Amino acid sequence: MGDQIENVLHETRSFPPSAEFRADARIKTDAVYERMLRESLDNPESFWGRVAREIPWMKPFERVLDWSKAPFAQWFVGGKLNASVVCVDQHVNSVRSGKRAIIFEGEPGDRRTLTYTELQLEVCRFANALKARGIKRGDRVAIYMPMIPEVVVAMLACARIGAAHSVVFGGFSAVALRDRIKDGGCTAVVTADGSFRRGAVLALKPQVDEALTECPDVHAVFVVQRAKNQISWLARRDVWWHEACAVAPSECAPEAMDSEDLLFLLYTSGSTGKPKGIVHTTGGYLVGTYLSTQMVFDLRDEDVYWCTADVGWITGHSYVVYGPLANGATVMLYEGAPNTPHAGRFWELIERHRINIFYTAPTAIRSFMRWGDEHVTKYDLSSLRLLGSVGEPINPEAWIWYRKMIGKELCPIVDTWWQTETGSIMITPLPGVTTTKPGSATRPFFGVDAAIVDEQGVELGPNEGGFLVIRKPWPSMLRGIWGDSERYIETYWKKFGGRFYFAGDGARRDEHGCFWIVGRIDDVIKVSGHRFSSMEVESALVSHESIVEAAVVARPDELTGQAICAFVTLGPGKSPSPELRASIDAHVVKEIGKVARPAEVRFSEALPKTRSGKIMRRLLRDIAAGVETVGDTSTLDDYSVLAKLRQHEE
Ligand code: WT7
């Protein structure tokens, strides 16, 4: 990882918060931030205990933290609560009852709003519909849906009856969906007939049907009628959402869940093997997302808040659903693509709905830049107060464009570093206090003991590149990997002997204490902020009939941050052709989904290996990026392979 970390950009521009923003911010001075950070680290029990008491509990917790079974944390021990009460009922029983919870706009332009009272009704109806089909506390329910209000309702309805959800991104294939349903032991699926995406209908129910041919435990499929595409129907298993809800009672008593009961599983890719089901429980997750949403976005009751992430990813869970709703926010939900029917779609939505807070990904920002400023300047963005970025390191050029073109140099930008595993934002500016620097996620959030360490776990000095670790447990941390405690310990804790959580990222901390995340140091690839492991794509590739061996590496890409570059060796008698390339693409799309389609496939007679047979991905990375290999090649078994691979570059 050495050279990667040495290459960190030398960015010197900095932007303190404006006096206007600071004057109204929840946290206005560095002294207050420092004091709160200190308390959260030195005295987590009092800090988090106080925060936790701001959300409604059905039974108070007895202890804030039990770390005696480390690395398996228990937060708010003995407490009972229900996530749907935290996100919905508490607001219905307050002045917010008539406040808009969700503002929805479909890709074709259809609109709908749901107040907190209306949301409660929908959640209760669907919770009863789930119960009527035998789904109960302790079950797992897969959700494979578009970005429509029903997806939020489905998640909260599961929570209400004590069933955990496992949301699978709608862009994943039937095979990927099947694997996740099986691994999680899901017994029901919630889906839609289809979704409107890029001016066409993206069929979802047919994917579910295909996935379920191998999932005998799934006995119920709830289908939202959205796109009215033709679908097939299995009468004993399938039920229309609207029919089930029409006959369901409108009240449903929430289950009193233990603070440590499973709230959801969310699958994500690691450096090896199959995707892992990240385990998040109820109390700590809600407390973490509640506080971070409030502080990082400096959220106000009057705000209209829009995080553009799909609920299929952790950002959608934490910052579309649980965090904002726990705070009683008004949340924008948009179904479609940012450039359909035109490249100014997002800005049109911001103007129409008077959005105040906008949270998106660097890859999206780079697309907007590419599409041209004229699509932005047509719209009135004066409602915007704050901007956010998440998912991958943001390049300073995109950061500056975002600030000028979208924020008109008035809005602070919060570049938030976190992970599926961390559950909530970990390193981030606080918009009223932090002087931001393009490309830096700046400083740790409350309760986060982040550090940069070397191979031995020794903390490094300013600007020395090393491993990013977290040294203390935090409320929204993962509680494990579903069904595989060993892998949990192995992946996140073993590297530093159980002392630190290892995030998998390389980073440095500058002389002002700001973190600069360089990126993954393992084999995780980030394409448009989505996580894939090279192994996962490789195993999809080698299951193609013509491929005998494959190695997948990331290469830098101007738009998507990283792109998947595959090196494949074909079987005897097979030769490269455009048809073969198309069939390889189709195969990966079938196995994983469109999101994992390789940007580049290079055919080669052999792959560079060490004498012990390990593929030297480092060399392939250099070749994919088109740079000269400067690293050590002395362990390479057959030098001619490198030369041949280079010849294939045109
Ligand atoms: C990985 C986690 C967190 C929700 C979305 C991604 C990278 C994420 C940043 C950022 C630099 C970032 C890291 C991390 N990452 N945010 N602001 N700056 N890198 O969640 O799919 O679990 O991926 O995304 O490499 O480890 P995820």
XYZ file of C-alpha atoms and ligand atoms in Angstrom:
677
model
C 0.000 0.000 0.000
C 3.078 2.236 0.346
C 3.052 4.026 -2.982
C -0.702 4.437 -2.902
C -0.466 6.290 0.356
C 2.537 8.363 -0.637
C 0.524 9.648 -3.576
C -2.018 11.495 -1.493
C -2.786 14.840 -3.002
C -1.405 17.989 -1.496
C -4.487 20.116 -1.168
C -4.116 23.381 0.687
C -7.376 25.232 0.151
C -9.628 25.511 3.169
C -13.085 26.889 3.831
C -14.244 27.952 7.281
C -18.011 28.039 7.856
C -19.613 31.378 7.074
C -20.534 33.649 9.978
C -24.205 33.309 8.972
C -24.162 29.543 9.051
C -22.246 29.414 12.277
C -24.611 31.860 13.998
C -27.568 29.503 13.622
C -25.765 26.171 13.879
C -26.436 23.614 16.593
C -22.747 23.562 17.444
C -21.106 26.931 16.912
C -17.632 26.763 18.373
C -14.645 24.503 18.286
C -14.549 24.582 22.058
C -18.006 23.008 22.256
C -17.085 20.350 19.684
C -13.867 19.538 21.554
C -15.645 19.338 24.875
C -18.372 17.074 23.522
C -15.840 14.879 21.720
C -13.773 14.554 24.885
C -16.793 13.639 26.945
C -17.977 11.115 24.360
C -14.566 9.411 24.441
C -13.683 9.701 28.122
C -17.142 9.122 29.452
C -19.152 7.323 26.761
C -21.714 6.068 29.252
C -22.845 9.520 30.287
C -22.607 10.967 26.772
C -24.498 8.189 24.984
C -26.868 7.615 27.874
C -28.014 11.214 27.582
C -28.408 11.038 23.800
C -30.257 7.714 24.000
C -32.811 9.164 26.405
C -33.864 11.597 23.670
C -35.529 8.752 21.769
C -38.571 6.919 23.145
C -37.987 3.625 25.009
C -40.688 1.171 26.000
C -38.510 0.082 28.891
C -35.473 2.106 30.025
C -32.019 0.566 29.588
C -30.060 -0.449 32.663
C -26.560 -0.097 31.288
C -25.189 1.980 28.437
C -22.423 -0.348 27.250
C -21.308 -3.890 27.875
C -17.998 -4.534 26.125
C -17.130 -7.617 28.158
C -17.749 -9.912 25.175
C -15.579 -7.826 22.834
C -15.625 -7.513 19.871
C -19.363 -8.195 20.284
C -20.758 -5.011 21.811
C -24.013 -4.576 23.667
C -25.455 -1.100 23.917
C -28.312 0.115 26.089
C -28.540 -3.211 27.831
C -31.960 -4.197 29.082
C -33.721 -1.410 27.170
C -36.750 -2.140 25.008
C -37.935 -0.073 22.077
C -39.390 -0.291 18.606
C -37.809 1.418 15.600
C -41.197 2.257 14.068
C -42.200 4.040 17.270
C -38.951 6.009 17.212
C -39.382 6.896 13.531
C -43.150 7.367 13.357
C -45.352 7.106 16.456
C -43.405 9.583 18.564
C -44.014 12.246 15.909
C -47.686 11.352 15.461
C -48.070 11.955 19.182
C -46.506 15.412 18.854
C -46.889 18.675 16.977
C -45.413 16.886 13.978
C -48.484 14.680 13.379
C -49.489 16.608 10.275
C -45.916 17.244 9.143
C -44.806 15.696 5.879
C -42.658 12.654 6.496
C -42.146 11.729 2.846
C -42.298 13.749 -0.328
C -42.202 11.374 -3.252
C -41.686 11.924 -6.922
C -41.638 9.079 -9.422
C -39.506 9.135 -12.518
C -42.522 9.716 -14.788
C -43.380 12.771 -12.637
C -46.137 11.358 -10.391
C -46.112 12.888 -6.898
C -47.276 11.871 -3.456
C -46.737 13.072 0.075
C -47.263 11.197 3.328
C -47.623 12.955 6.649
C -46.398 11.233 9.786
C -50.005 10.299 10.584
C -50.476 8.817 7.119
C -47.167 7.003 7.340
C -48.241 5.429 10.629
C -51.451 4.185 9.046
C -49.581 2.615 6.128
C -46.969 1.043 8.391
C -49.637 -0.471 10.638
C -51.677 -1.791 7.706
C -48.697 -3.448 6.090
C -47.471 -4.775 9.435
C -50.845 -6.459 9.826
C -50.662 -7.739 6.252
C -47.309 -9.353 7.078
C -48.771 -10.897 10.221
C -51.788 -12.198 8.318
C -49.365 -14.171 6.169
C -47.706 -15.686 9.220
C -44.634 -13.439 9.379
C -43.678 -12.908 12.988
C -41.102 -11.601 15.400
C -37.676 -13.094 14.770
C -38.283 -13.774 11.040
C -36.283 -12.236 8.215
C -37.943 -10.519 5.246
C -36.176 -9.685 1.979
C -37.064 -6.344 0.400
C -36.340 -5.897 -3.318
C -38.008 -2.677 -4.293
C -37.785 0.626 -6.155
C -37.404 3.960 -4.382
C -41.120 4.443 -3.690
C -42.823 5.245 -0.363
C -43.772 1.576 0.077
C -40.134 0.611 0.559
C -39.937 2.816 3.652
C -43.287 1.479 4.821
C -42.086 -2.103 4.331
C -38.916 -1.558 6.363
C -40.787 0.090 9.220
C -43.573 -2.514 9.134
C -40.983 -5.284 9.548
C -39.514 -3.372 12.468
C -42.955 -2.908 13.976
C -43.644 -6.640 14.210
C -40.065 -7.524 15.185
C -39.069 -9.104 11.883
C -35.678 -8.080 10.506
C -35.412 -6.792 6.960
C -32.755 -7.591 4.428
C -32.957 -5.010 1.671
C -31.400 -6.097 -1.604
C -30.589 -3.352 -4.116
C -33.010 -3.461 -7.090
C -30.049 -3.444 -9.496
C -28.829 -6.835 -8.279
C -29.604 -9.918 -10.344
C -31.869 -12.850 -9.511
C -28.792 -14.917 -8.621
C -27.493 -12.282 -6.198
C -30.974 -11.926 -4.707
C -31.295 -15.693 -4.308
C -27.949 -15.968 -2.503
C -28.917 -13.213 -0.068
C -32.379 -14.656 0.603
C -30.847 -18.061 1.308
C -27.992 -16.827 3.454
C -30.328 -14.690 5.565
C -32.947 -17.417 5.890
C -35.687 -15.059 4.678
C -39.210 -16.449 4.642
C -40.972 -13.633 2.785
C -40.138 -11.127 0.051
C -41.548 -7.658 -0.565
C -41.174 -6.393 -4.108
C -42.930 -4.462 -6.892
C -43.985 -5.522 -10.363
C -41.408 -3.105 -11.715
C -39.912 0.343 -11.438
C -39.526 3.310 -13.761
C -35.861 3.759 -14.495
C -34.166 5.686 -17.295
C -37.420 6.055 -19.180
C -38.089 2.314 -19.227
C -39.599 -0.277 -16.926
C -37.133 -2.202 -14.805
C -38.860 -5.497 -14.021
C -38.459 -6.687 -10.434
C -41.063 -9.419 -9.852
C -39.651 -11.659 -12.626
C -36.252 -11.527 -10.896
C -37.898 -12.536 -7.636
C -39.682 -15.438 -9.377
C -36.385 -16.645 -10.772
C -34.606 -16.290 -7.440
C -37.325 -18.174 -5.609
C -37.058 -21.324 -7.695
C -34.329 -22.224 -5.228
C -35.711 -20.727 -2.019
C -38.318 -23.160 -0.680
C -38.564 -21.353 2.673
C -40.129 -18.254 1.148
C -43.868 -18.692 1.536
C -45.117 -15.169 0.822
C -44.312 -12.511 -1.785
C -45.936 -9.087 -1.430
C -46.079 -7.146 -4.692
C -46.605 -3.399 -5.016
C -48.286 -2.489 -8.267
C -46.041 0.232 -9.627
C -45.157 -0.106 -13.302
C -48.064 -2.357 -14.385
C -45.702 -4.523 -16.409
C -46.797 -8.062 -17.234
C -45.846 -10.476 -14.505
C -46.626 -14.057 -13.667
C -48.392 -15.014 -10.480
C -48.240 -17.893 -8.070
C -51.579 -17.788 -6.268
C -50.553 -19.657 -3.151
C -47.509 -17.476 -2.602
C -48.028 -14.044 -4.180
C -50.196 -11.290 -2.812
C -50.826 -7.769 -4.057
C -49.746 -5.146 -1.556
C -52.897 -3.056 -2.115
C -55.221 -6.021 -1.669
C -53.494 -7.190 1.498
C -53.482 -3.683 2.982
C -57.110 -2.992 2.041
C -58.322 -5.700 4.398
C -55.694 -5.148 7.110
C -56.619 -3.419 10.367
C -55.236 0.122 10.722
C -53.784 -0.353 14.173
C -50.909 -2.590 15.085
C -49.288 -2.609 18.499
C -45.485 -2.361 18.156
C -43.408 -5.259 19.504
C -41.185 -4.312 22.431
C -37.785 -5.239 21.018
C -34.660 -5.703 23.021
C -32.059 -3.049 22.329
C -29.800 -5.790 20.958
C -32.450 -7.528 18.811
C -31.653 -7.687 15.117
C -33.052 -4.702 13.212
C -31.690 -5.629 9.803
C -29.150 -7.463 7.727
C -27.420 -5.718 4.869
C -25.106 -7.587 2.536
C -21.834 -6.065 1.469
C -18.696 -7.255 -0.283
C -15.441 -7.904 1.478
C -12.063 -8.725 0.060
C -12.768 -12.426 -0.251
C -15.558 -14.903 -0.822
C -19.268 -14.298 -0.840
C -20.965 -11.113 0.356
C -21.424 -10.943 4.084
C -24.629 -10.144 5.944
C -23.754 -7.231 8.200
C -25.730 -7.409 11.436
C -27.245 -4.224 12.882
C -29.310 -4.245 16.040
C -31.975 -1.863 17.266
C -31.000 0.509 20.094
C -27.432 1.460 19.252
C -28.133 1.792 15.543
C -31.045 4.156 16.134
C -29.124 6.272 18.624
C -26.144 6.549 16.257
C -28.161 7.473 13.186
C -30.390 9.824 15.213
C -27.530 11.895 16.600
C -25.395 11.950 13.465
C -28.293 13.047 11.237
C -29.062 15.885 13.608
C -25.478 17.091 14.056
C -23.822 16.429 10.705
C -26.645 17.911 8.645
C -27.487 20.503 11.293
C -31.066 19.406 10.801
C -33.988 21.781 11.532
C -37.669 21.020 11.812
C -38.415 23.245 8.811
C -35.893 21.484 6.586
C -36.703 19.452 3.520
C -33.966 16.866 3.392
C -32.810 14.816 0.417
C -30.291 12.008 0.461
C -30.177 10.536 -3.034
C -28.919 7.077 -2.051
C -30.932 3.984 -2.831
C -32.326 2.164 0.202
C -30.459 -0.886 -1.097
C -27.284 0.573 0.443
C -26.466 1.508 4.017
C -26.685 5.215 3.189
C -30.330 4.672 2.275
C -30.990 2.797 5.520
C -29.290 5.297 7.807
C -29.821 8.622 6.041
C -33.004 8.172 4.010
C -34.983 6.149 6.529
C -33.888 5.715 10.139
C -31.810 8.803 10.971
C -34.036 11.457 9.365
C -37.322 9.856 10.482
C -36.044 9.394 14.038
C -35.568 13.180 13.961
C -39.018 13.840 12.507
C -37.600 15.227 9.275
C -39.307 15.726 5.927
C -37.586 13.341 3.539
C -37.518 13.586 -0.246
C -37.713 10.299 -2.139
C -37.086 10.120 -5.880
C -37.521 6.942 -7.867
C -35.577 7.588 -11.022
C -32.282 8.370 -12.648
C -30.695 11.824 -12.318
C -30.742 12.389 -16.088
C -34.245 11.232 -16.953
C -36.104 12.800 -18.643
C -33.388 15.500 -18.666
C -29.981 16.195 -17.125
C -31.374 18.829 -14.793
C -33.808 16.486 -13.058
C -32.242 16.746 -9.580
C -32.053 20.552 -9.737
C -35.651 20.702 -10.926
C -36.612 18.625 -7.866
C -34.595 20.866 -5.534
C -36.315 23.950 -6.944
C -39.818 22.453 -6.837
C -39.613 20.995 -3.353
C -37.434 23.730 -1.855
C -34.846 21.214 -0.692
C -32.559 22.545 2.070
C -30.148 19.671 2.614
C -28.745 17.625 -0.256
C -26.561 14.532 0.290
C -25.139 12.632 -2.678
C -22.099 10.724 -3.981
C -18.896 11.932 -5.697
C -19.604 9.798 -8.755
C -22.946 11.602 -9.209
C -21.244 14.974 -8.792
C -18.730 14.065 -11.504
C -21.606 13.127 -13.833
C -23.292 16.472 -13.219
C -20.032 18.249 -14.053
C -19.776 16.326 -17.270
C -23.363 17.014 -18.333
C -22.704 20.741 -18.236
C -23.443 23.734 -16.040
C -26.349 24.866 -18.211
C -28.529 22.100 -16.732
C -27.875 23.479 -13.276
C -28.086 27.231 -13.819
C -31.629 26.959 -15.216
C -32.958 26.214 -11.737
C -33.331 28.145 -8.529
C -31.236 26.371 -5.922
C -31.452 29.137 -3.336
C -33.278 26.877 -0.860
C -30.098 24.833 -0.329
C -28.413 25.306 3.016
C -26.026 22.377 3.248
C -24.426 19.800 0.938
C -23.026 16.367 1.690
C -20.883 13.749 -0.003
C -20.435 10.042 0.736
C -19.225 6.748 -0.680
C -15.667 7.293 -1.846
C -12.962 9.929 -1.640
C -14.127 13.064 -3.428
C -11.597 14.613 -5.768
C -10.955 18.299 -5.024
C -12.067 19.339 -8.511
C -15.522 17.829 -7.948
C -15.645 19.269 -4.422
C -14.940 22.792 -5.707
C -17.498 22.438 -8.497
C -20.088 21.211 -5.981
C -19.378 24.187 -3.731
C -19.517 26.767 -6.530
C -22.133 25.438 -8.882
C -24.594 23.804 -6.464
C -23.826 25.539 -3.177
C -23.153 28.967 -4.745
C -20.263 29.242 -2.277
C -22.741 29.623 0.563
C -23.379 26.038 1.652
C -20.948 24.091 3.792
C -20.018 20.679 2.381
C -19.876 17.704 4.714
C -17.692 14.928 3.289
C -18.723 11.991 5.456
C -16.583 8.888 5.879
C -18.252 5.727 7.143
C -19.158 2.183 6.090
C -21.940 -0.392 5.964
C -20.280 -1.834 9.045
C -20.127 1.396 11.038
C -23.863 2.018 10.591
C -23.506 5.768 10.883
C -21.152 8.619 9.982
C -17.729 8.362 11.662
C -15.467 11.070 10.263
C -17.071 14.289 9.124
C -17.090 18.034 9.381
C -19.620 19.617 11.708
C -20.953 22.325 9.438
C -21.043 25.178 11.957
C -17.514 24.651 13.234
C -15.243 22.716 10.939
C -13.005 24.387 8.417
C -13.447 22.094 5.438
C -10.743 21.080 2.978
C -11.585 19.660 -0.455
C -10.899 15.926 -0.286
C -10.786 15.524 3.483
C -13.537 14.044 5.650
C -11.873 16.116 8.394
C -12.451 15.017 12.007
C -14.042 12.244 14.067
C -17.679 12.410 15.042
C -18.679 12.071 18.708
C -17.684 8.789 20.273
C -15.337 7.881 17.423
C -11.786 7.120 18.470
C -10.212 7.049 15.009
C -6.467 6.733 14.461
C -3.857 6.015 11.803
C -1.558 3.172 12.759
C 1.261 1.199 11.213
C 1.409 -2.563 10.606
C 2.105 -3.117 14.333
C -0.752 -0.943 15.490
C 1.471 1.931 16.584
C -0.097 5.332 16.032
C 1.631 7.326 13.305
C 2.495 10.990 13.252
C 1.022 13.779 11.138
C 0.900 13.057 7.413
C 2.234 9.538 7.720
C 0.149 7.107 5.686
C -1.173 4.010 7.406
C -4.213 1.960 8.373
C -7.413 3.607 9.556
C -8.654 2.026 12.787
C -11.297 2.729 15.418
C -10.134 2.056 18.964
C -13.365 2.109 20.949
C -16.820 0.587 20.386
C -19.574 2.937 19.163
C -23.368 2.484 19.361
C -24.167 1.825 15.682
C -21.260 -0.552 15.056
C -21.979 -3.886 13.394
C -22.647 -6.686 15.835
C -21.189 -9.319 13.566
C -21.564 -11.117 10.254
C -24.749 -13.157 9.919
C -24.006 -16.781 10.662
C -20.238 -16.329 10.756
C -18.792 -14.901 13.973
C -15.345 -16.189 13.068
C -15.283 -14.181 9.867
C -16.344 -11.090 11.799
C -13.363 -11.389 14.108
C -11.039 -12.390 11.293
C -12.004 -9.524 8.979
C -12.222 -6.599 11.353
C -10.353 -7.418 14.560
C -7.570 -9.887 13.956
C -5.159 -7.591 12.202
C -4.456 -5.651 15.394
C -4.877 -8.478 17.851
C -8.430 -7.649 18.851
C -7.505 -4.156 20.057
C -8.827 -2.097 17.150
C -11.555 -2.242 14.538
C -9.785 -2.252 11.177
C -11.797 -0.427 8.528
C -9.917 -1.701 5.474
C -8.994 1.834 4.372
C -5.651 3.527 4.079
C -5.449 7.129 5.248
C -3.327 9.862 6.774
C -4.061 12.521 9.320
C -2.706 16.004 8.703
C -1.120 18.400 11.171
C -4.557 19.836 12.015
C -5.978 16.424 12.875
C -7.917 16.082 9.626
C -8.259 12.648 8.064
C -7.570 12.111 4.365
C -8.929 8.756 3.221
C -6.953 7.265 0.366
C -9.137 4.257 -0.326
C -9.255 0.533 0.232
C -6.082 -1.336 0.930
C -7.745 -4.716 0.400
C -9.335 -6.155 -2.733
C -12.547 -4.201 -2.384
C -13.356 -2.209 -5.514
C -15.549 0.869 -5.393
C -17.450 1.483 -8.605
C -19.598 4.608 -8.369
C -19.376 4.192 -4.602
C -20.733 0.614 -4.764
C -18.650 -2.095 -3.191
C -17.493 -5.233 -4.963
C -14.793 -7.676 -4.127
C -12.420 -8.738 -6.855
C -12.994 -12.355 -5.803
C -16.740 -12.069 -6.187
C -16.415 -10.782 -9.749
C -13.688 -13.341 -10.489
C -15.857 -16.225 -9.405
C -18.661 -14.929 -11.609
C -16.189 -14.784 -14.507
C -14.737 -18.258 -14.093
C -18.237 -19.713 -14.040
C -18.511 -18.586 -17.690
C -18.063 -21.624 -19.944
C -15.197 -20.141 -21.973
C -13.103 -18.807 -19.107
C -10.581 -20.891 -17.207
C -8.936 -18.230 -15.134
C -9.703 -14.642 -14.217
C -8.185 -11.856 -12.170
C -10.061 -8.671 -11.427
C -8.487 -5.392 -10.397
C -9.616 -1.806 -10.036
C -8.348 0.867 -12.349
C -8.897 4.570 -11.780
C -11.859 6.025 -13.653
C -12.689 9.704 -14.005
C -16.411 9.191 -13.568
C -16.915 6.115 -11.422
C -13.846 6.576 -9.203
C -12.723 3.023 -9.845
C -13.688 0.709 -12.678
C -13.590 -3.065 -12.872
C -10.842 -4.360 -15.139
C -10.864 -8.107 -15.755
C -7.968 -10.181 -17.069
C -9.217 -13.501 -18.384
C -7.618 -16.608 -19.781
C -9.785 -18.559 -22.162
C -10.160 -22.326 -22.403
C -8.690 -24.408 -25.241
C -10.077 -23.583 -28.646
C -11.746 -20.365 -27.458
C -10.693 -17.035 -28.853
C -11.548 -13.428 -28.099
C -14.345 -11.828 -30.119
C -16.896 -9.078 -29.652
C -19.561 -11.789 -29.222
C -17.545 -13.449 -26.479
C -17.066 -10.100 -24.752
C -20.824 -9.500 -24.906
C -21.527 -12.916 -23.489
C -19.053 -12.374 -20.640
C -20.787 -9.091 -19.814
C -24.180 -10.764 -19.877
C -22.880 -13.496 -17.621
C -21.626 -11.063 -14.961
C -24.917 -9.164 -15.181
C -26.747 -12.444 -14.583
C -24.544 -13.514 -11.693
C -24.258 -10.189 -9.849
C -26.091 -7.421 -11.656
C -25.498 -4.570 -14.073
C -23.574 -2.635 -11.464
C -20.708 -5.151 -11.618
C -20.287 -5.267 -15.406
C -16.547 -4.975 -16.129
C -15.529 -1.728 -17.793
C -12.738 -3.585 -19.488
C -11.986 -7.224 -20.287
C -8.445 -8.092 -21.340
C -7.772 -11.486 -22.812
C -4.422 -12.979 -22.030
C -2.787 -16.354 -22.432
C -1.515 -16.335 -18.867
C -1.679 -14.263 -15.718
C 1.350 -13.072 -13.748
C 1.866 -15.368 -10.782
C 4.322 -15.941 -8.029
C 6.134 -19.255 -7.919
C 3.612 -20.398 -5.342
C 0.818 -19.674 -7.798
C -0.636 -16.475 -6.347
C -1.880 -14.013 -8.929
C 0.091 -10.782 -8.622
C -2.768 -8.313 -8.668
C -0.406 -5.429 -7.976
C 1.173 -5.886 -11.398
C -2.214 -6.205 -13.050
C -3.305 -2.972 -11.377
C -0.372 -1.136 -12.940
C -1.135 -2.599 -16.339
C -4.839 -1.740 -16.017
C -3.976 1.820 -15.023
C -1.479 2.047 -17.887
C 1.479 2.870 -15.667
C 4.943 1.360 -15.599
C 5.453 -1.191 -12.894
C 7.877 0.242 -10.391
C 7.294 -2.338 -7.702
C 9.243 -5.480 -7.040
C 8.785 -8.180 -9.660
C 11.418 -10.564 -8.353
C 8.830 -13.085 -7.164
C 7.233 -13.275 -10.606
C 7.402 -16.788 -11.968
C 7.407 -16.107 -15.702
C 8.635 -12.707 -16.868
C 7.367 -13.146 -20.399
C 3.802 -12.966 -19.108
C 4.213 -9.310 -18.196
C 5.581 -8.424 -21.592
C 2.740 -10.256 -23.304
C 0.114 -8.526 -21.179
C 1.557 -5.154 -22.117
C 1.523 -6.038 -25.805
C -2.224 -6.421 -25.543
C -2.574 -2.751 -24.748
C -3.541 -0.904 -27.824
C -16.114 2.356 2.037
C -17.378 1.852 2.669
C -20.768 4.825 3.933
C -21.845 4.657 3.057
C -21.498 4.409 1.644
C -20.372 3.474 1.423
C -15.341 4.401 1.190
C -17.102 5.955 2.072
C -16.061 7.858 2.060
C -15.587 9.194 2.135
C -13.512 8.430 1.365
C -15.177 6.865 1.611
C -14.299 3.813 2.113
C -15.114 2.890 3.011
N -15.858 5.685 1.631
N -17.242 7.256 2.329
N -16.371 10.205 2.530
N -14.304 9.427 1.780
N -13.902 7.147 1.265
O -20.433 2.374 2.286
O -20.275 0.529 0.624
O -19.852 0.149 3.085
O -18.214 1.381 1.652
O -16.412 3.449 1.173
O -13.400 3.083 1.346
O -14.352 1.854 3.589
P -19.734 1.040 1.899
